[in-house]
């Protein structure tokens, strides 16, 4: 056998042929590897560009580095796999023009240390809870209660209200150096990841007042408004806890909470229990003590919720999966995306034709969607060589008829521009089912999807819509609320501020100026665009009110 091999290679012809075949095989394999490498690199770059928002929506922008910590807003102290949305959300958004101030970043890091020192499970929390359990000491004001003070957020009303109020409560905690604890008996833990590293924001289930807080209302003896009304609270008679009623039916006495003099007193109470269903941030800016600090935290005044929401609210992996699957399937390939959020405030539930007419009137008048082509335009459009754009429309509503009608409208006839309009609605539950886990998870996923669109139309007075456009840093087109079943004219207005609206604010200022309208106290807190002459909202510009 070995002799045969030796004789074979002694032949020059045979040796040359064998060497040639070997070289050809090597070259072929090398060439294939190079080609495959180029294909893989190309595919990787396209995929990465899509995630970074570089080629999404037809953009030709140069690639920018991914800012996974959002300008220092987030800390890198979390395990990424436990909460994918925390560090992945930047992949699905365009680069933000709104950056957190260095002062806000520093304040958040200090708060995280405070929460770690005073949060559930710590000796400080145990001592404070123990003191709260003995809430019958009339001479409490003269006794020490430990180093930590707390504010407890109780979950009430729908998801949009809860997100707005939790952001408001957290900002108040940041301003007053309190530790915020959230009621976990509803589905908060199924919706959001923990926002603070190495600790928890969940109120322990053995909290001493847990069995009582559901019954707290304006009539509760420790409600701040009631104590003011009854003259039963002063600097020498401080209770261990106070209930704050910041609901749409709050009395003038309840709204004195926002005043400087009242804050001096409230600051001495170690435990605050809050029920709220309104975004009360604008009223905090009316307090001179808070205002100085707030301007340092938020030089761009209309970024308050935008920045706080991106710091606090990270969807759980289950919710984030809903967001990314829908985005990749329906929005990622579009040249332009439009979000439309429909909330109908009407005794008669269901689909309303005048609301549908209002949506069409707004989106076409504002050039958000193209008009339908006439017969002559259809022939011209069919013969054009122009490459049509794909416009993806994401509709969120309890009722699927709005998206169905919009979808049929653009399916049955071409557009005057030749562009293609695709309409998608993730869910149509028909009834609001607050506190049902899957329903709330779908609602949260839809808020996030809306926040990822290029432009957005939302309904007046809708907290769901407020969360969606503010989280996305978008200035929405606001659909005016219909009156007596008629389409408003004009149907909508473009917001000049992306902040949510405080729907039921104090009607006047504090102290000697209490008769002065609250929208006239400072130039950057004015009435909301969608309420015309009501509500309060933060604005960056100081132009005369529209």
Short mmCIF file of C-alpha atoms in Angstrom, two decimals:
data_model
loop_
_atom_site.label_atom_id
_atom_site.label_comp_id
_atom_site.label_asym_id
_atom_site.label_seq_id
_atom_site.Cartn_x
_atom_site.Cartn_y
_atom_site.Cartn_z
CA UNK A 1 0.00 0.00 0.00
CA UNK A 2 2.74 2.48 0.97
CA UNK A 3 4.69 1.54 -2.15
CA UNK A 4 1.72 2.39 -4.34
CA UNK A 5 1.43 5.82 -2.74
CA UNK A 6 5.14 6.52 -3.20
CA UNK A 7 5.02 5.47 -6.84
CA UNK A 8 1.96 7.66 -7.39
CA UNK A 9 3.60 10.84 -6.14
CA UNK A 10 6.83 10.07 -8.00
CA UNK A 11 4.91 10.70 -11.22
CA UNK A 12 5.27 14.48 -12.00
CA UNK A 13 1.99 14.60 -13.92
CA UNK A 14 -0.03 12.89 -11.26
CA UNK A 15 1.60 14.97 -8.50
CA UNK A 16 0.91 18.23 -10.37
CA UNK A 17 -2.73 17.23 -10.95
CA UNK A 18 -3.25 16.37 -7.30
CA UNK A 19 -1.68 19.65 -6.16
CA UNK A 20 -3.81 21.62 -8.63
CA UNK A 21 -7.03 20.00 -7.38
CA UNK A 22 -6.07 20.67 -3.79
CA UNK A 23 -5.39 24.36 -4.50
CA UNK A 24 -8.67 24.71 -6.42
CA UNK A 25 -10.57 23.16 -3.52
CA UNK A 26 -8.84 25.47 -1.03
CA UNK A 27 -9.56 28.56 -3.12
CA UNK A 28 -13.21 27.53 -3.57
CA UNK A 29 -13.71 27.00 0.16
CA UNK A 30 -11.98 30.29 0.99
CA UNK A 31 -14.10 32.17 -1.55
CA UNK A 32 -17.32 30.69 -0.13
CA UNK A 33 -16.29 31.65 3.40
CA UNK A 34 -15.57 35.23 2.33
CA UNK A 35 -18.92 35.52 0.54
CA UNK A 36 -20.81 34.10 3.51
CA UNK A 37 -18.99 36.49 5.85
CA UNK A 38 -20.01 39.43 3.68
CA UNK A 39 -23.64 38.27 3.65
CA UNK A 40 -23.67 37.84 7.42
CA UNK A 41 -22.07 41.24 8.04
CA UNK A 42 -24.58 42.87 5.69
CA UNK A 43 -27.52 41.16 7.39
CA UNK A 44 -26.19 42.07 10.82
CA UNK A 45 -25.80 45.71 9.86
CA UNK A 46 -29.31 45.90 8.40
CA UNK A 47 -30.77 44.28 11.49
CA UNK A 48 -28.79 46.54 13.80
CA UNK A 49 -29.76 49.63 11.81
CA UNK A 50 -33.42 48.70 12.03
CA UNK A 51 -33.22 48.27 15.78
CA UNK A 52 -31.39 51.56 16.19
CA UNK A 53 -34.07 53.34 14.19
CA UNK A 54 -31.63 54.28 11.44
CA UNK A 55 -33.49 52.70 8.53
CA UNK A 56 -36.85 52.50 10.26
CA UNK A 57 -39.44 54.78 8.65
CA UNK A 58 -37.21 55.38 5.65
CA UNK A 59 -34.67 57.42 7.59
CA UNK A 60 -31.21 57.86 6.10
CA UNK A 61 -29.68 59.21 9.28
CA UNK A 62 -26.15 58.14 10.11
CA UNK A 63 -25.93 55.54 12.84
CA UNK A 64 -25.60 56.91 16.35
CA UNK A 65 -24.23 54.95 19.32
CA UNK A 66 -26.83 53.27 21.44
CA UNK A 67 -27.45 55.11 24.73
CA UNK A 68 -28.65 52.25 26.91
CA UNK A 69 -28.50 54.35 30.11
CA UNK A 70 -30.48 57.25 28.59
CA UNK A 71 -27.96 59.97 29.32
CA UNK A 72 -27.29 58.71 32.85
CA UNK A 73 -30.98 58.54 33.76
CA UNK A 74 -30.60 54.80 34.39
CA UNK A 75 -28.00 52.99 36.45
CA UNK A 76 -26.09 49.97 35.14
CA UNK A 77 -26.61 48.06 38.41
CA UNK A 78 -29.34 45.69 37.17
CA UNK A 79 -29.24 42.25 35.58
CA UNK A 80 -30.36 42.85 32.00
CA UNK A 81 -32.13 39.51 31.49
CA UNK A 82 -34.42 40.03 34.48
CA UNK A 83 -35.94 43.13 32.83
CA UNK A 84 -35.18 43.29 29.11
CA UNK A 85 -37.04 46.55 28.53
CA UNK A 86 -34.83 48.56 30.88
CA UNK A 87 -31.82 48.57 28.56
CA UNK A 88 -33.43 47.48 25.27
CA UNK A 89 -35.96 50.30 24.94
CA UNK A 90 -33.29 52.55 23.41
CA UNK A 91 -33.05 50.12 20.48
CA UNK A 92 -36.63 50.86 19.47
CA UNK A 93 -36.51 54.64 19.80
CA UNK A 94 -34.83 57.36 17.82
CA UNK A 95 -32.16 59.40 19.56
CA UNK A 96 -33.87 61.70 22.05
CA UNK A 97 -33.41 65.49 21.99
CA UNK A 98 -34.46 65.59 25.66
CA UNK A 99 -31.55 64.81 28.00
CA UNK A 100 -31.71 64.64 31.80
CA UNK A 101 -29.93 67.41 33.69
CA UNK A 102 -26.84 66.51 35.69
CA UNK A 103 -28.71 67.65 38.77
CA UNK A 104 -31.58 65.20 38.08
CA UNK A 105 -29.12 62.34 37.55
CA UNK A 106 -27.37 63.17 40.83
CA UNK A 107 -30.72 63.45 42.64
CA UNK A 108 -31.81 60.03 41.37
CA UNK A 109 -28.56 58.37 42.51
CA UNK A 110 -29.00 59.96 45.96
CA UNK A 111 -32.59 58.78 46.10
CA UNK A 112 -31.53 55.21 45.25
CA UNK A 113 -29.17 55.25 48.24
CA UNK A 114 -31.94 56.62 50.46
CA UNK A 115 -34.36 53.92 49.32
CA UNK A 116 -31.75 51.22 49.88
CA UNK A 117 -31.17 52.55 53.41
CA UNK A 118 -34.85 52.96 54.32
CA UNK A 119 -36.73 50.51 52.10
CA UNK A 120 -38.63 47.34 53.07
CA UNK A 121 -36.59 44.86 55.10
CA UNK A 122 -34.25 47.46 56.56
CA UNK A 123 -34.00 48.23 60.27
CA UNK A 124 -35.12 51.79 59.52
CA UNK A 125 -38.33 50.56 57.85
CA UNK A 126 -39.04 48.09 60.67
CA UNK A 127 -38.63 50.81 63.27
CA UNK A 128 -40.83 53.27 61.35
CA UNK A 129 -43.54 50.63 60.83
CA UNK A 130 -43.39 49.72 64.50
CA UNK A 131 -43.91 53.36 65.49
CA UNK A 132 -46.83 53.63 63.05
CA UNK A 133 -48.53 50.68 64.71
CA UNK A 134 -48.85 52.78 67.90
CA UNK A 135 -50.74 55.65 66.33
CA UNK A 136 -52.68 56.65 69.44
CA UNK A 137 -50.07 58.86 71.06
CA UNK A 138 -51.42 62.41 71.25
CA UNK A 139 -48.01 63.83 72.21
CA UNK A 140 -46.30 62.23 69.24
CA UNK A 141 -45.03 65.54 67.82
CA UNK A 142 -42.42 65.80 70.57
CA UNK A 143 -40.95 62.33 70.01
CA UNK A 144 -38.35 60.96 67.61
CA UNK A 145 -39.59 58.63 64.87
CA UNK A 146 -36.34 57.60 63.20
CA UNK A 147 -34.38 58.88 60.21
CA UNK A 148 -36.75 57.89 57.36
CA UNK A 149 -40.04 59.33 56.19
CA UNK A 150 -42.39 57.62 53.75
CA UNK A 151 -45.15 58.21 51.22
CA UNK A 152 -47.41 55.27 50.34
CA UNK A 153 -49.10 55.21 46.93
CA UNK A 154 -52.43 53.33 46.91
CA UNK A 155 -53.55 51.93 43.53
CA UNK A 156 -56.94 53.33 42.49
CA UNK A 157 -58.73 53.86 39.15
CA UNK A 158 -57.42 52.79 35.73
CA UNK A 159 -53.91 52.12 34.46
CA UNK A 160 -53.36 55.53 32.86
CA UNK A 161 -54.34 57.26 36.11
CA UNK A 162 -52.05 55.01 38.10
CA UNK A 163 -49.00 55.66 35.96
CA UNK A 164 -49.53 59.43 36.02
CA UNK A 165 -50.14 59.56 39.77
CA UNK A 166 -47.23 57.27 40.63
CA UNK A 167 -44.89 59.56 38.65
CA UNK A 168 -46.38 62.54 40.54
CA UNK A 169 -45.92 60.88 43.92
CA UNK A 170 -42.35 59.91 43.09
CA UNK A 171 -41.49 63.49 42.12
CA UNK A 172 -42.97 64.70 45.41
CA UNK A 173 -40.86 62.08 47.24
CA UNK A 174 -37.78 63.29 45.36
CA UNK A 175 -38.47 66.89 46.40
CA UNK A 176 -39.14 66.08 50.06
CA UNK A 177 -36.65 63.22 50.56
CA UNK A 178 -39.33 60.67 51.34
CA UNK A 179 -39.25 57.00 50.42
CA UNK A 180 -42.02 56.00 48.02
CA UNK A 181 -43.70 52.61 48.57
CA UNK A 182 -46.33 51.24 46.19
CA UNK A 183 -49.40 49.17 46.91
CA UNK A 184 -48.67 45.73 45.47
CA UNK A 185 -52.08 44.11 45.98
CA UNK A 186 -53.17 44.93 42.43
CA UNK A 187 -51.06 43.98 39.38
CA UNK A 188 -48.17 46.46 39.64
CA UNK A 189 -45.61 43.63 39.89
CA UNK A 190 -46.98 42.00 36.71
CA UNK A 191 -46.62 45.26 34.80
CA UNK A 192 -43.37 46.89 35.86
CA UNK A 193 -39.89 45.84 36.94
CA UNK A 194 -38.39 47.19 40.15
CA UNK A 195 -36.94 50.66 39.39
CA UNK A 196 -34.44 50.96 42.26
CA UNK A 197 -31.36 48.71 42.49
CA UNK A 198 -30.77 46.30 45.39
CA UNK A 199 -34.08 47.10 47.08
CA UNK A 200 -37.85 47.02 46.49
CA UNK A 201 -40.49 49.70 46.10
CA UNK A 202 -43.32 47.31 46.99
CA UNK A 203 -45.19 48.05 50.22
CA UNK A 204 -44.96 44.93 52.43
CA UNK A 205 -48.25 43.11 52.86
CA UNK A 206 -47.87 43.26 56.65
CA UNK A 207 -47.87 47.08 56.59
CA UNK A 208 -49.68 48.11 59.81
CA UNK A 209 -52.42 50.12 58.04
CA UNK A 210 -52.96 47.66 55.16
CA UNK A 211 -56.39 46.53 56.35
CA UNK A 212 -57.61 50.14 56.64
CA UNK A 213 -56.28 52.09 53.65
CA UNK A 214 -58.95 50.94 51.20
CA UNK A 215 -61.59 52.72 53.30
CA UNK A 216 -59.74 56.05 53.47
CA UNK A 217 -61.66 58.91 51.86
CA UNK A 218 -62.52 62.57 52.47
CA UNK A 219 -64.44 61.62 55.60
CA UNK A 220 -61.47 59.90 57.25
CA UNK A 221 -60.42 61.64 60.47
CA UNK A 222 -56.77 61.71 59.41
CA UNK A 223 -57.49 63.10 55.93
CA UNK A 224 -55.48 66.34 55.67
CA UNK A 225 -58.35 68.32 54.15
CA UNK A 226 -60.71 67.18 56.89
CA UNK A 227 -58.19 67.98 59.65
CA UNK A 228 -57.75 71.47 58.18
CA UNK A 229 -61.49 71.95 58.04
CA UNK A 230 -61.86 70.84 61.66
CA UNK A 231 -58.78 72.81 62.84
CA UNK A 232 -57.43 69.59 64.34
CA UNK A 233 -53.87 69.80 63.05
CA UNK A 234 -51.10 72.27 63.87
CA UNK A 235 -47.39 72.31 64.66
CA UNK A 236 -48.03 71.03 68.20
CA UNK A 237 -50.51 68.33 67.17
CA UNK A 238 -48.89 66.21 64.47
CA UNK A 239 -50.26 62.71 63.72
CA UNK A 240 -48.05 59.75 62.86
CA UNK A 241 -49.75 59.49 59.48
CA UNK A 242 -51.87 61.59 57.16
CA UNK A 243 -54.13 60.62 54.29
CA UNK A 244 -53.92 62.82 51.17
CA UNK A 245 -57.03 62.86 48.98
CA UNK A 246 -55.90 64.01 45.51
CA UNK A 247 -58.88 62.72 43.57
CA UNK A 248 -61.04 64.52 41.00
CA UNK A 249 -63.54 65.36 43.78
CA UNK A 250 -60.96 66.96 46.10
CA UNK A 251 -62.16 69.94 48.15
CA UNK A 252 -60.34 73.28 48.41
CA UNK A 253 -59.04 72.11 51.79
CA UNK A 254 -57.54 68.98 50.20
CA UNK A 255 -55.81 71.11 47.56
CA UNK A 256 -54.12 73.22 50.23
CA UNK A 257 -51.62 70.33 50.27
CA UNK A 258 -49.80 72.14 47.43
CA UNK A 259 -49.24 75.35 49.42
CA UNK A 260 -45.93 76.35 51.00
CA UNK A 261 -47.33 76.94 54.52
CA UNK A 262 -49.10 73.59 54.53
CA UNK A 263 -46.00 71.76 53.33
CA UNK A 264 -44.10 73.08 56.35
CA UNK A 265 -46.57 71.23 58.56
CA UNK A 266 -46.92 68.10 56.41
CA UNK A 267 -43.14 67.77 56.28
CA UNK A 268 -43.16 66.78 59.96
CA UNK A 269 -45.48 63.78 59.41
CA UNK A 270 -43.46 60.55 58.98
CA UNK A 271 -46.08 58.59 57.01
CA UNK A 272 -48.24 59.92 54.15
CA UNK A 273 -50.86 57.73 52.48
CA UNK A 274 -51.96 58.95 49.04
CA UNK A 275 -54.90 58.15 46.81
CA UNK A 276 -54.83 60.05 43.54
CA UNK A 277 -56.24 59.80 40.03
CA UNK A 278 -54.83 63.01 38.54
CA UNK A 279 -51.39 64.13 37.36
CA UNK A 280 -50.70 66.77 40.01
CA UNK A 281 -47.15 67.71 38.97
CA UNK A 282 -48.11 71.17 37.59
CA UNK A 283 -49.41 72.23 41.02
CA UNK A 284 -46.06 71.42 42.63
CA UNK A 285 -44.50 74.14 40.45
CA UNK A 286 -46.83 76.71 42.02
CA UNK A 287 -45.08 76.23 45.39
CA UNK A 288 -42.11 78.67 45.55
CA UNK A 289 -40.08 76.24 47.68
CA UNK A 290 -40.46 73.40 45.18
CA UNK A 291 -40.18 75.65 42.14
CA UNK A 292 -36.52 76.53 42.73
CA UNK A 293 -35.59 72.87 42.97
CA UNK A 294 -37.79 71.84 40.05
CA UNK A 295 -36.15 74.34 37.68
CA UNK A 296 -32.76 72.83 38.54
CA UNK A 297 -34.09 69.31 38.01
CA UNK A 298 -35.96 70.08 34.79
CA UNK A 299 -34.55 73.05 32.83
CA UNK A 300 -36.88 71.92 30.01
CA UNK A 301 -40.13 72.10 31.94
CA UNK A 302 -42.21 69.94 29.63
CA UNK A 303 -39.88 66.93 30.09
CA UNK A 304 -40.96 66.07 33.65
CA UNK A 305 -43.13 63.05 32.92
CA UNK A 306 -41.05 62.04 29.91
CA UNK A 307 -37.90 61.65 32.02
CA UNK A 308 -39.54 60.27 35.16
CA UNK A 309 -41.48 57.67 33.17
CA UNK A 310 -38.35 56.45 31.39
CA UNK A 311 -36.66 56.13 34.77
CA UNK A 312 -39.52 54.47 36.66
CA UNK A 313 -41.64 52.41 34.29
CA UNK A 314 -39.93 49.42 32.68
CA UNK A 315 -42.39 46.78 31.44
CA UNK A 316 -41.89 43.23 32.63
CA UNK A 317 -40.52 40.69 30.16
CA UNK A 318 -44.01 39.39 29.39
CA UNK A 319 -45.30 42.87 28.51
CA UNK A 320 -42.10 43.77 26.65
CA UNK A 321 -42.55 40.66 24.51
CA UNK A 322 -45.98 41.94 23.45
CA UNK A 323 -44.43 45.30 22.54
CA UNK A 324 -41.50 43.97 20.51
CA UNK A 325 -43.49 41.29 18.65
CA UNK A 326 -46.10 43.84 17.56
CA UNK A 327 -43.49 46.43 16.64
CA UNK A 328 -41.42 44.00 14.56
CA UNK A 329 -44.49 42.63 12.78
CA UNK A 330 -46.41 45.83 12.01
CA UNK A 331 -44.32 48.98 12.50
CA UNK A 332 -40.65 48.23 11.84
CA UNK A 333 -40.90 48.09 8.03
CA UNK A 334 -42.98 51.24 7.56
CA UNK A 335 -41.63 54.49 6.13
CA UNK A 336 -43.86 56.45 8.51
CA UNK A 337 -45.87 55.44 11.56
CA UNK A 338 -48.94 57.11 13.07
CA UNK A 339 -50.57 56.28 16.39
CA UNK A 340 -54.28 56.94 16.92
CA UNK A 341 -55.71 56.52 20.43
CA UNK A 342 -59.49 56.64 20.71
CA UNK A 343 -61.24 57.08 24.05
CA UNK A 344 -64.95 57.87 24.03
CA UNK A 345 -66.42 59.61 27.07
CA UNK A 346 -70.09 58.94 26.45
CA UNK A 347 -72.98 57.33 28.28
CA UNK A 348 -73.63 55.27 25.17
CA UNK A 349 -70.73 52.90 24.84
CA UNK A 350 -69.51 51.46 21.55
CA UNK A 351 -68.80 52.77 18.08
CA UNK A 352 -69.96 56.34 17.35
CA UNK A 353 -70.01 57.59 13.75
CA UNK A 354 -69.36 61.22 14.67
CA UNK A 355 -66.14 60.14 16.42
CA UNK A 356 -65.10 58.23 13.30
CA UNK A 357 -65.81 61.32 11.21
CA UNK A 358 -63.71 63.37 13.63
CA UNK A 359 -60.73 61.00 13.32
CA UNK A 360 -60.84 61.16 9.51
CA UNK A 361 -61.29 64.94 9.52
CA UNK A 362 -58.34 65.47 11.86
CA UNK A 363 -55.87 63.08 10.22
CA UNK A 364 -56.60 64.28 6.68
CA UNK A 365 -56.82 68.01 7.49
CA UNK A 366 -53.50 67.85 9.34
CA UNK A 367 -51.90 65.79 6.53
CA UNK A 368 -51.26 62.88 8.88
CA UNK A 369 -52.99 60.50 6.46
CA UNK A 370 -53.55 60.97 2.72
CA UNK A 371 -56.97 61.61 1.25
CA UNK A 372 -58.61 59.02 -0.97
CA UNK A 373 -58.10 59.38 -4.70
CA UNK A 374 -60.85 60.38 -7.09
CA UNK A 375 -61.46 58.18 -10.16
CA UNK A 376 -59.22 60.38 -12.36
CA UNK A 377 -56.50 60.46 -9.71
CA UNK A 378 -56.71 56.66 -9.42
CA UNK A 379 -55.77 56.27 -13.08
CA UNK A 380 -52.87 58.72 -12.75
CA UNK A 381 -51.69 57.01 -9.57
CA UNK A 382 -51.77 53.56 -11.19
CA UNK A 383 -49.54 54.76 -14.04
CA UNK A 384 -46.94 56.58 -11.96
CA UNK A 385 -43.41 55.24 -11.53
CA UNK A 386 -43.07 56.74 -8.04
CA UNK A 387 -42.23 54.20 -5.34
CA UNK A 388 -45.11 54.39 -2.84
CA UNK A 389 -44.43 54.95 0.84
CA UNK A 390 -45.79 52.56 3.43
CA UNK A 391 -47.65 54.30 6.26
CA UNK A 392 -48.41 52.07 9.25
CA UNK A 393 -51.28 53.20 11.48
CA UNK A 394 -51.53 51.80 15.00
CA UNK A 395 -55.01 52.23 16.49
CA UNK A 396 -55.80 51.62 20.15
CA UNK A 397 -59.40 51.58 21.32
CA UNK A 398 -61.76 49.40 23.31
CA UNK A 399 -63.77 49.09 20.10
CA UNK A 400 -62.36 47.56 16.87
CA UNK A 401 -64.85 49.31 14.56
CA UNK A 402 -62.72 52.48 14.31
CA UNK A 403 -59.70 50.62 12.97
CA UNK A 404 -61.88 48.33 10.82
CA UNK A 405 -63.50 51.31 9.08
CA UNK A 406 -60.16 53.02 8.59
CA UNK A 407 -58.67 49.80 7.21
CA UNK A 408 -61.58 49.29 4.77
CA UNK A 409 -61.41 52.91 3.66
CA UNK A 410 -57.80 52.56 2.53
CA UNK A 411 -58.26 49.05 1.17
CA UNK A 412 -61.23 49.83 -1.07
CA UNK A 413 -59.74 52.92 -2.73
CA UNK A 414 -56.20 54.14 -3.45
CA UNK A 415 -54.77 57.27 -1.87
CA UNK A 416 -54.34 60.53 -3.76
CA UNK A 417 -50.58 60.34 -3.15
CA UNK A 418 -50.20 56.71 -4.17
CA UNK A 419 -48.93 55.81 -0.70
CA UNK A 420 -50.00 52.57 0.97
CA UNK A 421 -51.77 52.78 4.34
CA UNK A 422 -51.82 49.72 6.60
CA UNK A 423 -53.98 49.81 9.73
CA UNK A 424 -53.37 47.61 12.78
CA UNK A 425 -55.12 47.35 16.15
CA UNK A 426 -53.54 45.05 18.76
CA UNK A 427 -56.70 44.44 20.82
CA UNK A 428 -60.34 45.44 21.13
CA UNK A 429 -61.50 44.44 24.60
CA UNK A 430 -64.79 46.45 24.39
CA UNK A 431 -64.88 46.87 28.18
CA UNK A 432 -62.28 48.34 30.52
CA UNK A 433 -61.25 45.57 32.91
CA UNK A 434 -59.05 47.31 35.47
CA UNK A 435 -57.13 44.93 37.76
CA UNK A 436 -57.42 42.00 35.36
CA UNK A 437 -53.79 41.02 34.80
CA UNK A 438 -53.83 40.27 31.06
CA UNK A 439 -56.08 43.23 30.23
CA UNK A 440 -53.76 45.65 32.04
CA UNK A 441 -50.70 44.07 30.43
CA UNK A 442 -52.22 44.56 26.98
CA UNK A 443 -53.09 48.16 27.85
CA UNK A 444 -49.53 48.87 28.97
CA UNK A 445 -48.10 47.25 25.83
CA UNK A 446 -50.36 49.46 23.68
CA UNK A 447 -49.27 52.61 25.52
CA UNK A 448 -45.65 51.73 24.77
CA UNK A 449 -46.40 50.89 21.13
CA UNK A 450 -48.11 54.26 20.68
CA UNK A 451 -45.08 55.96 22.21
CA UNK A 452 -42.88 54.39 19.50
CA UNK A 453 -44.76 55.96 16.59
CA UNK A 454 -43.53 59.01 14.65
CA UNK A 455 -46.70 61.06 15.12
CA UNK A 456 -49.71 60.56 17.35
CA UNK A 457 -53.37 61.54 17.69
CA UNK A 458 -54.95 61.14 21.13
CA UNK A 459 -58.30 61.83 22.77
CA UNK A 460 -58.88 64.85 24.99
CA UNK A 461 -58.89 64.17 28.74
CA UNK A 462 -57.61 60.61 28.27
CA UNK A 463 -54.94 59.61 30.79
CA UNK A 464 -54.11 56.62 28.54
CA UNK A 465 -53.32 59.05 25.73
CA UNK A 466 -51.38 61.37 28.04
CA UNK A 467 -49.08 58.52 29.09
CA UNK A 468 -48.54 57.35 25.50
CA UNK A 469 -47.56 60.66 23.92
CA UNK A 470 -45.56 61.93 26.92
CA UNK A 471 -43.58 58.70 27.19
CA UNK A 472 -42.71 59.00 23.51
CA UNK A 473 -41.69 62.65 23.78
CA UNK A 474 -44.40 63.45 21.22
CA UNK A 475 -46.53 66.57 20.89
CA UNK A 476 -49.87 65.06 19.90
CA UNK A 477 -52.81 66.17 17.87
CA UNK A 478 -55.56 66.21 20.52
CA UNK A 479 -59.08 65.25 19.49
CA UNK A 480 -61.50 67.70 21.10
CA UNK A 481 -64.22 66.08 23.16
CA UNK A 482 -67.47 65.99 21.11
CA UNK A 483 -70.48 67.88 22.45
CA UNK A 484 -74.03 66.59 21.98
CA UNK A 485 -72.97 63.92 19.51
CA UNK A 486 -71.45 66.27 16.94
CA UNK A 487 -68.00 66.34 15.37
CA UNK A 488 -66.14 69.39 16.75
CA UNK A 489 -64.92 72.05 14.33
CA UNK A 490 -61.95 72.14 14.31
CA UNK A 491 -61.75 68.40 15.07
CA UNK A 492 -58.35 68.57 16.81
CA UNK A 493 -55.53 70.83 17.96
CA UNK A 494 -51.75 70.34 17.91
CA UNK A 495 -50.33 70.41 21.42
CA UNK A 496 -47.46 72.80 22.08
CA UNK A 497 -46.33 70.85 25.15
CA UNK A 498 -45.88 67.10 25.52
CA UNK A 499 -46.67 67.13 29.25
CA UNK A 500 -49.87 65.51 30.59
CA UNK A 501 -52.70 67.68 31.86
CA UNK A 502 -53.70 68.09 35.53
CA UNK A 503 -57.43 67.76 34.92
CA UNK A 504 -58.80 69.05 38.26
CA UNK A 505 -56.21 71.47 39.68
CA UNK A 506 -56.63 74.15 42.36
CA UNK A 507 -58.63 77.00 40.89
CA UNK A 508 -56.61 79.65 42.72
CA UNK A 509 -53.32 80.27 44.50
CA UNK A 510 -52.40 80.07 48.19
CA UNK A 511 -52.45 82.65 50.98
CA UNK A 512 -53.03 86.30 50.17
CA UNK A 513 -53.23 85.54 46.45
CA UNK A 514 -55.70 82.71 46.82
CA UNK A 515 -58.22 84.41 44.56
CA UNK A 516 -55.71 84.66 41.73
CA UNK A 517 -56.35 82.06 39.02
CA UNK A 518 -53.87 79.18 39.19
CA UNK A 519 -53.13 79.49 35.46
CA UNK A 520 -51.93 83.08 36.01
CA UNK A 521 -49.45 82.53 38.86
CA UNK A 522 -46.41 81.58 36.76
CA UNK A 523 -46.10 81.92 32.95
CA UNK A 524 -45.11 78.29 32.32
CA UNK A 525 -48.15 76.74 34.06
CA UNK A 526 -51.21 77.36 31.91
CA UNK A 527 -54.49 75.80 30.83
CA UNK A 528 -54.38 72.61 28.75
CA UNK A 529 -54.90 72.76 24.98
CA UNK A 530 -57.55 70.04 24.90
CA UNK A 531 -59.62 71.62 27.69
CA UNK A 532 -59.34 75.16 26.26
CA UNK A 533 -60.02 77.01 29.55
CA UNK A 534 -59.49 74.34 32.18
CA UNK A 535 -56.84 72.06 33.63
CA UNK A 536 -53.17 72.93 34.21
CA UNK A 537 -50.14 71.96 32.19
CA UNK A 538 -46.42 72.73 32.01
CA UNK A 539 -45.08 74.64 28.99
CA UNK A 540 -41.52 75.53 28.05
CA UNK A 541 -42.45 78.70 26.21
CA UNK A 542 -43.94 81.70 28.01
CA UNK A 543 -46.06 83.10 25.20
CA UNK A 544 -49.53 84.40 25.86
CA UNK A 545 -52.07 81.64 26.36
CA UNK A 546 -53.96 80.58 23.27
#
